[in-house]
Amino acid sequence: MAALARFTFDLDMADRPAHAMSSKPDLPPQPVGIPEDVVARLVQEAREEGYAAGLVAGESNATSLATQTIAAAAGTLAAHAAGMSANLDLARIDNQREAIGLALSVGRKLAGHLISSRPTAELEALIAECMPSLAGVPHLVIRCNSELADQIRDIATAQIATSGYAGRLVVMGEPDIRLGDGRLEWVDGGLVRDSETLDAEIDRTISDYLAALSGNAGAHETKESGE
């Protein structure tokens, strides 16, 4: 059996330097801090850059919105203008139609009064117009209203006497012929005064004119709508 070692109390318990007793490891040096004025300047610069970027973006958005608003307003204005133009054209055509109708009505009434006051004037003008072309014609037939037969005969006889016409004159009164109307007939020609035919021609001319106006107005409206 091994012998036990004797504890001799030979340890040195004297005071020793503190650094000898403490053997703590060395810590790394603390980082150097950024000065507060530098931090404040960097923050201010970042704010200014952000504000400038936001201002540019805002101006761009505002410009785009303004452009869109102006374009929409222009389109709306153009549509309203086209509608107003079309309405004005239609109103103008309606006014012209009414004015023409009124003028035509007045003209027909005036013509009726003139014929009543001078029923032979139109036929007298026709006789004077045809006399120069009747040389060598064997006979001239004049058809008129029965009430005017005698007056037309006298008028034609007077004109024949001064024109040199040597043919035969025949005046025939017909009750179906309107007062003031009549026909002059010879072998190879003739002249006609028919108030009913004249009225129909006038109505057709006016209708064609108004139809042309309406067509032009419709084409103009279609063109503006297409634009």
PDB file of C-alpha atoms in Angstrom:
ATOM      1  CA  MET A   1       0.000   0.000   0.000  1.00  0.00           C
ATOM      2  CA  ALA A   2       1.430   3.350  -0.998  1.00  0.00           C
ATOM      3  CA  ALA A   3       2.335   5.830   1.659  1.00  0.00           C
ATOM      4  CA  LEU A   4       0.262   9.019   1.899  1.00  0.00           C
ATOM      5  CA  ALA A   5       1.995  12.338   1.135  1.00  0.00           C
ATOM      6  CA  ARG A   6       2.205  14.730   3.997  1.00  0.00           C
ATOM      7  CA  PHE A   7       0.764  18.265   3.514  1.00  0.00           C
ATOM      8  CA  THR A   8       3.505  20.577   4.589  1.00  0.00           C
ATOM      9  CA  PHE A   9       1.796  23.963   4.284  1.00  0.00           C
ATOM     10  CA  ASP A  10       4.612  25.390   2.176  1.00  0.00           C
ATOM     11  CA  LEU A  11       2.411  27.602  -0.038  1.00  0.00           C
ATOM     12  CA  ASP A  12       3.413  31.268  -0.237  1.00  0.00           C
ATOM     13  CA  MET A  13       0.378  33.331   0.839  1.00  0.00           C
ATOM     14  CA  ALA A  14       2.060  36.724   0.474  1.00  0.00           C
ATOM     15  CA  ASP A  15       0.421  39.629  -1.447  1.00  0.00           C
ATOM     16  CA  ARG A  16       1.049  39.600  -5.149  1.00  0.00           C
ATOM     17  CA  PRO A  17       0.342  42.222  -7.878  1.00  0.00           C
ATOM     18  CA  ALA A  18      -3.260  42.358  -9.068  1.00  0.00           C
ATOM     19  CA  HIS A  19      -2.309  41.763 -12.644  1.00  0.00           C
ATOM     20  CA  ALA A  20      -0.594  38.624 -11.697  1.00  0.00           C
ATOM     21  CA  MET A  21      -3.679  37.287  -9.982  1.00  0.00           C
ATOM     22  CA  SER A  22      -6.141  38.326 -12.749  1.00  0.00           C
ATOM     23  CA  SER A  23      -5.491  36.927 -16.157  1.00  0.00           C
ATOM     24  CA  LYS A  24      -8.505  38.287 -18.113  1.00  0.00           C
ATOM     25  CA  PRO A  25      -8.264  38.144 -21.931  1.00  0.00           C
ATOM     26  CA  ASP A  26      -7.758  41.427 -23.855  1.00  0.00           C
ATOM     27  CA  LEU A  27     -10.985  42.805 -25.503  1.00  0.00           C
ATOM     28  CA  PRO A  28     -10.983  44.314 -29.022  1.00  0.00           C
ATOM     29  CA  PRO A  29     -10.999  48.107 -29.203  1.00  0.00           C
ATOM     30  CA  GLN A  30     -14.374  49.812 -29.413  1.00  0.00           C
ATOM     31  CA  PRO A  31     -15.279  51.259 -32.878  1.00  0.00           C
ATOM     32  CA  VAL A  32     -14.847  54.950 -33.437  1.00  0.00           C
ATOM     33  CA  GLY A  33     -18.302  56.708 -33.541  1.00  0.00           C
ATOM     34  CA  ILE A  34     -19.579  59.050 -36.401  1.00  0.00           C
ATOM     35  CA  PRO A  35     -19.863  62.640 -35.328  1.00  0.00           C
ATOM     36  CA  GLU A  36     -23.388  63.905 -34.784  1.00  0.00           C
ATOM     37  CA  ASP A  37     -22.999  66.804 -37.221  1.00  0.00           C
ATOM     38  CA  VAL A  38     -22.047  64.372 -39.994  1.00  0.00           C
ATOM     39  CA  VAL A  39     -25.074  62.213 -39.215  1.00  0.00           C
ATOM     40  CA  ALA A  40     -27.336  65.264 -39.282  1.00  0.00           C
ATOM     41  CA  ARG A  41     -25.887  66.394 -42.612  1.00  0.00           C
ATOM     42  CA  LEU A  42     -26.368  62.951 -44.182  1.00  0.00           C
ATOM     43  CA  VAL A  43     -29.959  62.806 -42.959  1.00  0.00           C
ATOM     44  CA  GLN A  44     -30.653  66.285 -44.366  1.00  0.00           C
ATOM     45  CA  GLU A  45     -29.146  65.349 -47.739  1.00  0.00           C
ATOM     46  CA  ALA A  46     -31.262  62.192 -47.865  1.00  0.00           C
ATOM     47  CA  ARG A  47     -34.377  64.223 -47.112  1.00  0.00           C
ATOM     48  CA  GLU A  48     -33.563  66.760 -49.808  1.00  0.00           C
ATOM     49  CA  GLU A  49     -32.941  64.026 -52.375  1.00  0.00           C
ATOM     50  CA  GLY A  50     -36.213  62.345 -51.461  1.00  0.00           C
ATOM     51  CA  TYR A  51     -38.121  65.635 -51.692  1.00  0.00           C
ATOM     52  CA  ALA A  52     -36.599  66.429 -55.099  1.00  0.00           C
ATOM     53  CA  ALA A  53     -37.456  62.968 -56.418  1.00  0.00           C
ATOM     54  CA  GLY A  54     -41.004  63.265 -55.089  1.00  0.00           C
ATOM     55  CA  LEU A  55     -41.381  66.719 -56.615  1.00  0.00           C
ATOM     56  CA  VAL A  56     -40.277  65.480 -60.047  1.00  0.00           C
ATOM     57  CA  ALA A  57     -42.628  62.509 -59.827  1.00  0.00           C
ATOM     58  CA  GLY A  58     -45.475  64.766 -58.717  1.00  0.00           C
ATOM     59  CA  GLU A  59     -44.887  67.211 -61.545  1.00  0.00           C
ATOM     60  CA  SER A  60     -44.805  64.341 -64.043  1.00  0.00           C
ATOM     61  CA  ASN A  61     -48.065  62.922 -62.697  1.00  0.00           C
ATOM     62  CA  ALA A  62     -49.680  66.362 -62.684  1.00  0.00           C
ATOM     63  CA  THR A  63     -48.581  67.007 -66.278  1.00  0.00           C
ATOM     64  CA  SER A  64     -49.919  63.638 -67.407  1.00  0.00           C
ATOM     65  CA  LEU A  65     -53.206  64.209 -65.592  1.00  0.00           C
ATOM     66  CA  ALA A  66     -53.516  67.709 -67.053  1.00  0.00           C
ATOM     67  CA  THR A  67     -52.855  66.369 -70.561  1.00  0.00           C
ATOM     68  CA  GLN A  68     -55.508  63.681 -70.145  1.00  0.00           C
ATOM     69  CA  THR A  69     -57.973  66.209 -68.750  1.00  0.00           C
ATOM     70  CA  ILE A  70     -57.375  68.622 -71.624  1.00  0.00           C
ATOM     71  CA  ALA A  71     -57.733  65.824 -74.190  1.00  0.00           C
ATOM     72  CA  ALA A  72     -60.999  64.653 -72.621  1.00  0.00           C
ATOM     73  CA  ALA A  73     -62.324  68.207 -72.471  1.00  0.00           C
ATOM     74  CA  ALA A  74     -61.347  68.797 -76.093  1.00  0.00           C
ATOM     75  CA  GLY A  75     -63.134  65.624 -77.148  1.00  0.00           C
ATOM     76  CA  THR A  76     -66.260  66.605 -75.251  1.00  0.00           C
ATOM     77  CA  LEU A  77     -66.152  70.111 -76.692  1.00  0.00           C
ATOM     78  CA  ALA A  78     -65.717  68.754 -80.213  1.00  0.00           C
ATOM     79  CA  ALA A  79     -68.686  66.417 -79.756  1.00  0.00           C
ATOM     80  CA  HIS A  80     -70.873  69.246 -78.449  1.00  0.00           C
ATOM     81  CA  ALA A  81     -69.704  71.531 -81.259  1.00  0.00           C
ATOM     82  CA  ALA A  82     -70.524  68.889 -83.866  1.00  0.00           C
ATOM     83  CA  GLY A  83     -73.981  68.418 -82.374  1.00  0.00           C
ATOM     84  CA  MET A  84     -74.581  72.153 -82.262  1.00  0.00           C
ATOM     85  CA  SER A  85     -73.378  72.526 -85.855  1.00  0.00           C
ATOM     86  CA  ALA A  86     -75.700  69.756 -87.015  1.00  0.00           C
ATOM     87  CA  ASN A  87     -78.625  71.308 -85.134  1.00  0.00           C
ATOM     88  CA  LEU A  88     -77.846  74.707 -86.638  1.00  0.00           C
ATOM     89  CA  ASP A  89     -77.738  73.185 -90.123  1.00  0.00           C
ATOM     90  CA  LEU A  90     -81.098  71.507 -89.576  1.00  0.00           C
ATOM     91  CA  ALA A  91     -82.579  74.713 -88.178  1.00  0.00           C
ATOM     92  CA  ARG A  92     -81.232  76.662 -91.148  1.00  0.00           C
ATOM     93  CA  ILE A  93     -82.757  74.161 -93.586  1.00  0.00           C
ATOM     94  CA  ASP A  94     -86.095  74.310 -91.764  1.00  0.00           C
ATOM     95  CA  ASN A  95     -86.030  78.107 -91.906  1.00  0.00           C
ATOM     96  CA  GLN A  96     -85.212  78.043 -95.611  1.00  0.00           C
ATOM     97  CA  ARG A  97     -87.976  75.528 -96.239  1.00  0.00           C
ATOM     98  CA  GLU A  98     -90.482  77.726 -94.441  1.00  0.00           C
ATOM     99  CA  ALA A  99     -89.251  80.851 -96.223  1.00  0.00           C
ATOM    100  CA  ILE A 100     -89.427  79.167 -99.626  1.00  0.00           C
ATOM    101  CA  GLY A 101     -92.880  77.814 -98.889  1.00  0.00           C
ATOM    102  CA  LEU A 102     -94.070  81.260 -97.846  1.00  0.00           C
ATOM    103  CA  ALA A 103     -92.532  82.918-100.911  1.00  0.00           C
ATOM    104  CA  LEU A 104     -94.068  80.290-103.174  1.00  0.00           C
ATOM    105  CA  SER A 105     -97.488  80.762-101.622  1.00  0.00           C
ATOM    106  CA  VAL A 106     -97.269  84.538-101.994  1.00  0.00           C
ATOM    107  CA  GLY A 107     -96.000  84.215-105.554  1.00  0.00           C
ATOM    108  CA  ARG A 108     -98.846  81.943-106.583  1.00  0.00           C
ATOM    109  CA  LYS A 109    -101.429  84.243-105.057  1.00  0.00           C
ATOM    110  CA  LEU A 110     -99.853  87.212-106.812  1.00  0.00           C
ATOM    111  CA  ALA A 111     -99.781  85.315-110.101  1.00  0.00           C
ATOM    112  CA  GLY A 112    -103.436  84.441-109.664  1.00  0.00           C
ATOM    113  CA  HIS A 113    -104.338  88.102-109.141  1.00  0.00           C
ATOM    114  CA  LEU A 114    -102.301  89.152-112.174  1.00  0.00           C
ATOM    115  CA  ILE A 115    -103.979  86.547-114.373  1.00  0.00           C
ATOM    116  CA  SER A 116    -107.375  87.644-113.137  1.00  0.00           C
ATOM    117  CA  SER A 117    -106.590  91.268-113.954  1.00  0.00           C
ATOM    118  CA  ARG A 118    -104.894  90.524-117.311  1.00  0.00           C
ATOM    119  CA  PRO A 119    -105.934  87.022-118.418  1.00  0.00           C
ATOM    120  CA  THR A 120    -104.717  87.447-121.999  1.00  0.00           C
ATOM    121  CA  ALA A 121    -101.188  88.688-121.197  1.00  0.00           C
ATOM    122  CA  GLU A 122     -99.457  85.290-121.287  1.00  0.00           C
ATOM    123  CA  LEU A 123    -101.063  84.193-124.562  1.00  0.00           C
ATOM    124  CA  GLU A 124    -100.397  87.588-126.105  1.00  0.00           C
ATOM    125  CA  ALA A 125     -96.693  87.127-125.297  1.00  0.00           C
ATOM    126  CA  LEU A 126     -96.723  83.627-126.839  1.00  0.00           C
ATOM    127  CA  ILE A 127     -98.318  84.911-130.065  1.00  0.00           C
ATOM    128  CA  ALA A 128     -95.701  87.669-130.365  1.00  0.00           C
ATOM    129  CA  GLU A 129     -92.941  85.093-129.767  1.00  0.00           C
ATOM    130  CA  CYS A 130     -94.044  82.707-132.510  1.00  0.00           C
ATOM    131  CA  MET A 131     -94.922  85.187-135.268  1.00  0.00           C
ATOM    132  CA  PRO A 132     -91.364  85.582-136.680  1.00  0.00           C
ATOM    133  CA  SER A 133     -91.147  81.804-137.305  1.00  0.00           C
ATOM    134  CA  LEU A 134     -94.507  81.428-139.105  1.00  0.00           C
ATOM    135  CA  ALA A 135     -93.400  82.423-142.601  1.00  0.00           C
ATOM    136  CA  GLY A 136     -94.928  79.968-145.082  1.00  0.00           C
ATOM    137  CA  VAL A 137     -97.026  78.208-142.427  1.00  0.00           C
ATOM    138  CA  PRO A 138    -100.517  77.516-143.860  1.00  0.00           C
ATOM    139  CA  HIS A 139    -102.457  77.914-140.633  1.00  0.00           C
ATOM    140  CA  LEU A 140    -102.095  78.817-136.955  1.00  0.00           C
ATOM    141  CA  VAL A 141    -104.376  77.253-134.324  1.00  0.00           C
ATOM    142  CA  ILE A 142    -104.766  78.942-130.938  1.00  0.00           C
ATOM    143  CA  ARG A 143    -106.481  77.037-128.117  1.00  0.00           C
ATOM    144  CA  CYS A 144    -107.527  78.999-125.019  1.00  0.00           C
ATOM    145  CA  ASN A 145    -110.203  79.277-122.362  1.00  0.00           C
ATOM    146  CA  SER A 146    -113.657  79.732-123.869  1.00  0.00           C
ATOM    147  CA  GLU A 147    -114.138  83.065-122.089  1.00  0.00           C
ATOM    148  CA  LEU A 148    -111.043  84.504-123.790  1.00  0.00           C
ATOM    149  CA  ALA A 149    -111.593  83.231-127.343  1.00  0.00           C
ATOM    150  CA  ASP A 150    -112.847  86.522-128.807  1.00  0.00           C
ATOM    151  CA  GLN A 151    -110.171  88.626-127.091  1.00  0.00           C
ATOM    152  CA  ILE A 152    -107.391  86.297-128.227  1.00  0.00           C
ATOM    153  CA  ARG A 153    -108.707  86.362-131.786  1.00  0.00           C
ATOM    154  CA  ASP A 154    -108.553  90.162-131.845  1.00  0.00           C
ATOM    155  CA  ILE A 155    -105.043  90.200-130.361  1.00  0.00           C
ATOM    156  CA  ALA A 156    -103.756  87.582-132.829  1.00  0.00           C
ATOM    157  CA  THR A 157    -105.351  89.363-135.808  1.00  0.00           C
ATOM    158  CA  ALA A 158    -103.663  92.643-134.834  1.00  0.00           C
ATOM    159  CA  GLN A 159    -100.249  90.984-134.551  1.00  0.00           C
ATOM    160  CA  ILE A 160    -100.665  89.117-137.852  1.00  0.00           C
ATOM    161  CA  ALA A 161    -101.416  92.376-139.613  1.00  0.00           C
ATOM    162  CA  THR A 162     -98.045  93.800-138.597  1.00  0.00           C
ATOM    163  CA  SER A 163     -96.002  90.589-138.976  1.00  0.00           C
ATOM    164  CA  GLY A 164     -96.797  89.718-142.591  1.00  0.00           C
ATOM    165  CA  TYR A 165     -98.201  86.297-141.803  1.00  0.00           C
ATOM    166  CA  ALA A 166    -100.468  85.232-144.673  1.00  0.00           C
ATOM    167  CA  GLY A 167    -101.789  81.932-143.334  1.00  0.00           C
ATOM    168  CA  ARG A 168    -105.121  81.068-141.791  1.00  0.00           C
ATOM    169  CA  LEU A 169    -105.880  81.858-138.122  1.00  0.00           C
ATOM    170  CA  VAL A 170    -108.060  79.470-136.092  1.00  0.00           C
ATOM    171  CA  VAL A 171    -108.981  80.302-132.461  1.00  0.00           C
ATOM    172  CA  MET A 172    -110.685  77.545-130.441  1.00  0.00           C
ATOM    173  CA  GLY A 173    -112.175  78.125-126.999  1.00  0.00           C
ATOM    174  CA  GLU A 174    -112.060  75.115-124.635  1.00  0.00           C
ATOM    175  CA  PRO A 175    -113.635  75.180-121.153  1.00  0.00           C
ATOM    176  CA  ASP A 176    -111.072  72.728-119.721  1.00  0.00           C
ATOM    177  CA  ILE A 177    -108.181  75.122-120.327  1.00  0.00           C
ATOM    178  CA  ARG A 178    -107.375  77.314-117.338  1.00  0.00           C
ATOM    179  CA  LEU A 179    -107.769  81.051-117.564  1.00  0.00           C
ATOM    180  CA  GLY A 180    -104.481  82.433-118.868  1.00  0.00           C
ATOM    181  CA  ASP A 181    -103.297  79.071-120.277  1.00  0.00           C
ATOM    182  CA  GLY A 182    -103.312  78.095-123.917  1.00  0.00           C
ATOM    183  CA  ARG A 183    -101.568  76.375-126.839  1.00  0.00           C
ATOM    184  CA  LEU A 184    -100.365  77.659-130.189  1.00  0.00           C
ATOM    185  CA  GLU A 185    -100.075  74.947-132.847  1.00  0.00           C
ATOM    186  CA  TRP A 186     -98.834  74.935-136.444  1.00  0.00           C
ATOM    187  CA  VAL A 187     -97.650  72.274-138.870  1.00  0.00           C
ATOM    188  CA  ASP A 188     -94.142  71.713-137.541  1.00  0.00           C
ATOM    189  CA  GLY A 189     -94.185  73.314-134.115  1.00  0.00           C
ATOM    190  CA  GLY A 190     -96.072  74.886-131.252  1.00  0.00           C
ATOM    191  CA  LEU A 191     -95.939  76.690-127.914  1.00  0.00           C
ATOM    192  CA  VAL A 192     -97.721  75.818-124.670  1.00  0.00           C
ATOM    193  CA  ARG A 193     -98.574  77.798-121.575  1.00  0.00           C
ATOM    194  CA  ASP A 194     -99.741  75.354-118.847  1.00  0.00           C
ATOM    195  CA  SER A 195     -99.805  76.746-115.306  1.00  0.00           C
ATOM    196  CA  GLU A 196    -100.278  73.299-113.766  1.00  0.00           C
ATOM    197  CA  THR A 197     -97.110  71.995-115.427  1.00  0.00           C
ATOM    198  CA  LEU A 198     -95.241  75.125-114.357  1.00  0.00           C
ATOM    199  CA  ASP A 199     -96.361  74.648-110.753  1.00  0.00           C
ATOM    200  CA  ALA A 200     -95.167  71.031-110.801  1.00  0.00           C
ATOM    201  CA  GLU A 201     -91.773  72.065-112.183  1.00  0.00           C
ATOM    202  CA  ILE A 202     -91.418  74.740-109.509  1.00  0.00           C
ATOM    203  CA  ASP A 203     -92.302  72.265-106.752  1.00  0.00           C
ATOM    204  CA  ARG A 204     -89.818  69.722-108.110  1.00  0.00           C
ATOM    205  CA  THR A 205     -87.039  72.305-108.334  1.00  0.00           C
ATOM    206  CA  ILE A 206     -87.648  73.421-104.750  1.00  0.00           C
ATOM    207  CA  SER A 207     -87.758  69.825-103.498  1.00  0.00           C
ATOM    208  CA  ASP A 208     -84.470  69.011-105.241  1.00  0.00           C
ATOM    209  CA  TYR A 209     -82.859  72.109-103.751  1.00  0.00           C
ATOM    210  CA  LEU A 210     -84.002  71.300-100.211  1.00  0.00           C
ATOM    211  CA  ALA A 211     -82.970  67.649-100.613  1.00  0.00           C
ATOM    212  CA  ALA A 212     -79.495  68.780-101.675  1.00  0.00           C
ATOM    213  CA  LEU A 213     -79.265  71.009 -98.603  1.00  0.00           C
ATOM    214  CA  SER A 214     -80.329  68.156 -96.321  1.00  0.00           C
ATOM    215  CA  GLY A 215     -77.822  65.827 -97.981  1.00  0.00           C
ATOM    216  CA  ASN A 216     -74.977  68.285 -97.528  1.00  0.00           C
ATOM    217  CA  ALA A 217     -75.897  68.803 -93.884  1.00  0.00           C
ATOM    218  CA  GLY A 218     -75.999  65.035 -93.284  1.00  0.00           C
ATOM    219  CA  ALA A 219     -72.641  64.500 -94.983  1.00  0.00           C
ATOM    220  CA  HIS A 220     -71.107  67.303 -92.922  1.00  0.00           C
ATOM    221  CA  GLU A 221     -72.446  65.806 -89.696  1.00  0.00           C
ATOM    222  CA  THR A 222     -71.137  62.320 -90.619  1.00  0.00           C
ATOM    223  CA  LYS A 223     -67.698  63.742 -91.385  1.00  0.00           C
ATOM    224  CA  GLU A 224     -67.510  65.582 -88.063  1.00  0.00           C
ATOM    225  CA  SER A 225     -68.675  62.494 -86.161  1.00  0.00           C
ATOM    226  CA  GLY A 226     -65.986  60.440 -87.880  1.00  0.00           C
ATOM    227  CA  GLU A 227     -63.319  62.926 -86.945  1.00  0.00           C
TER     228      GLU A 227
END
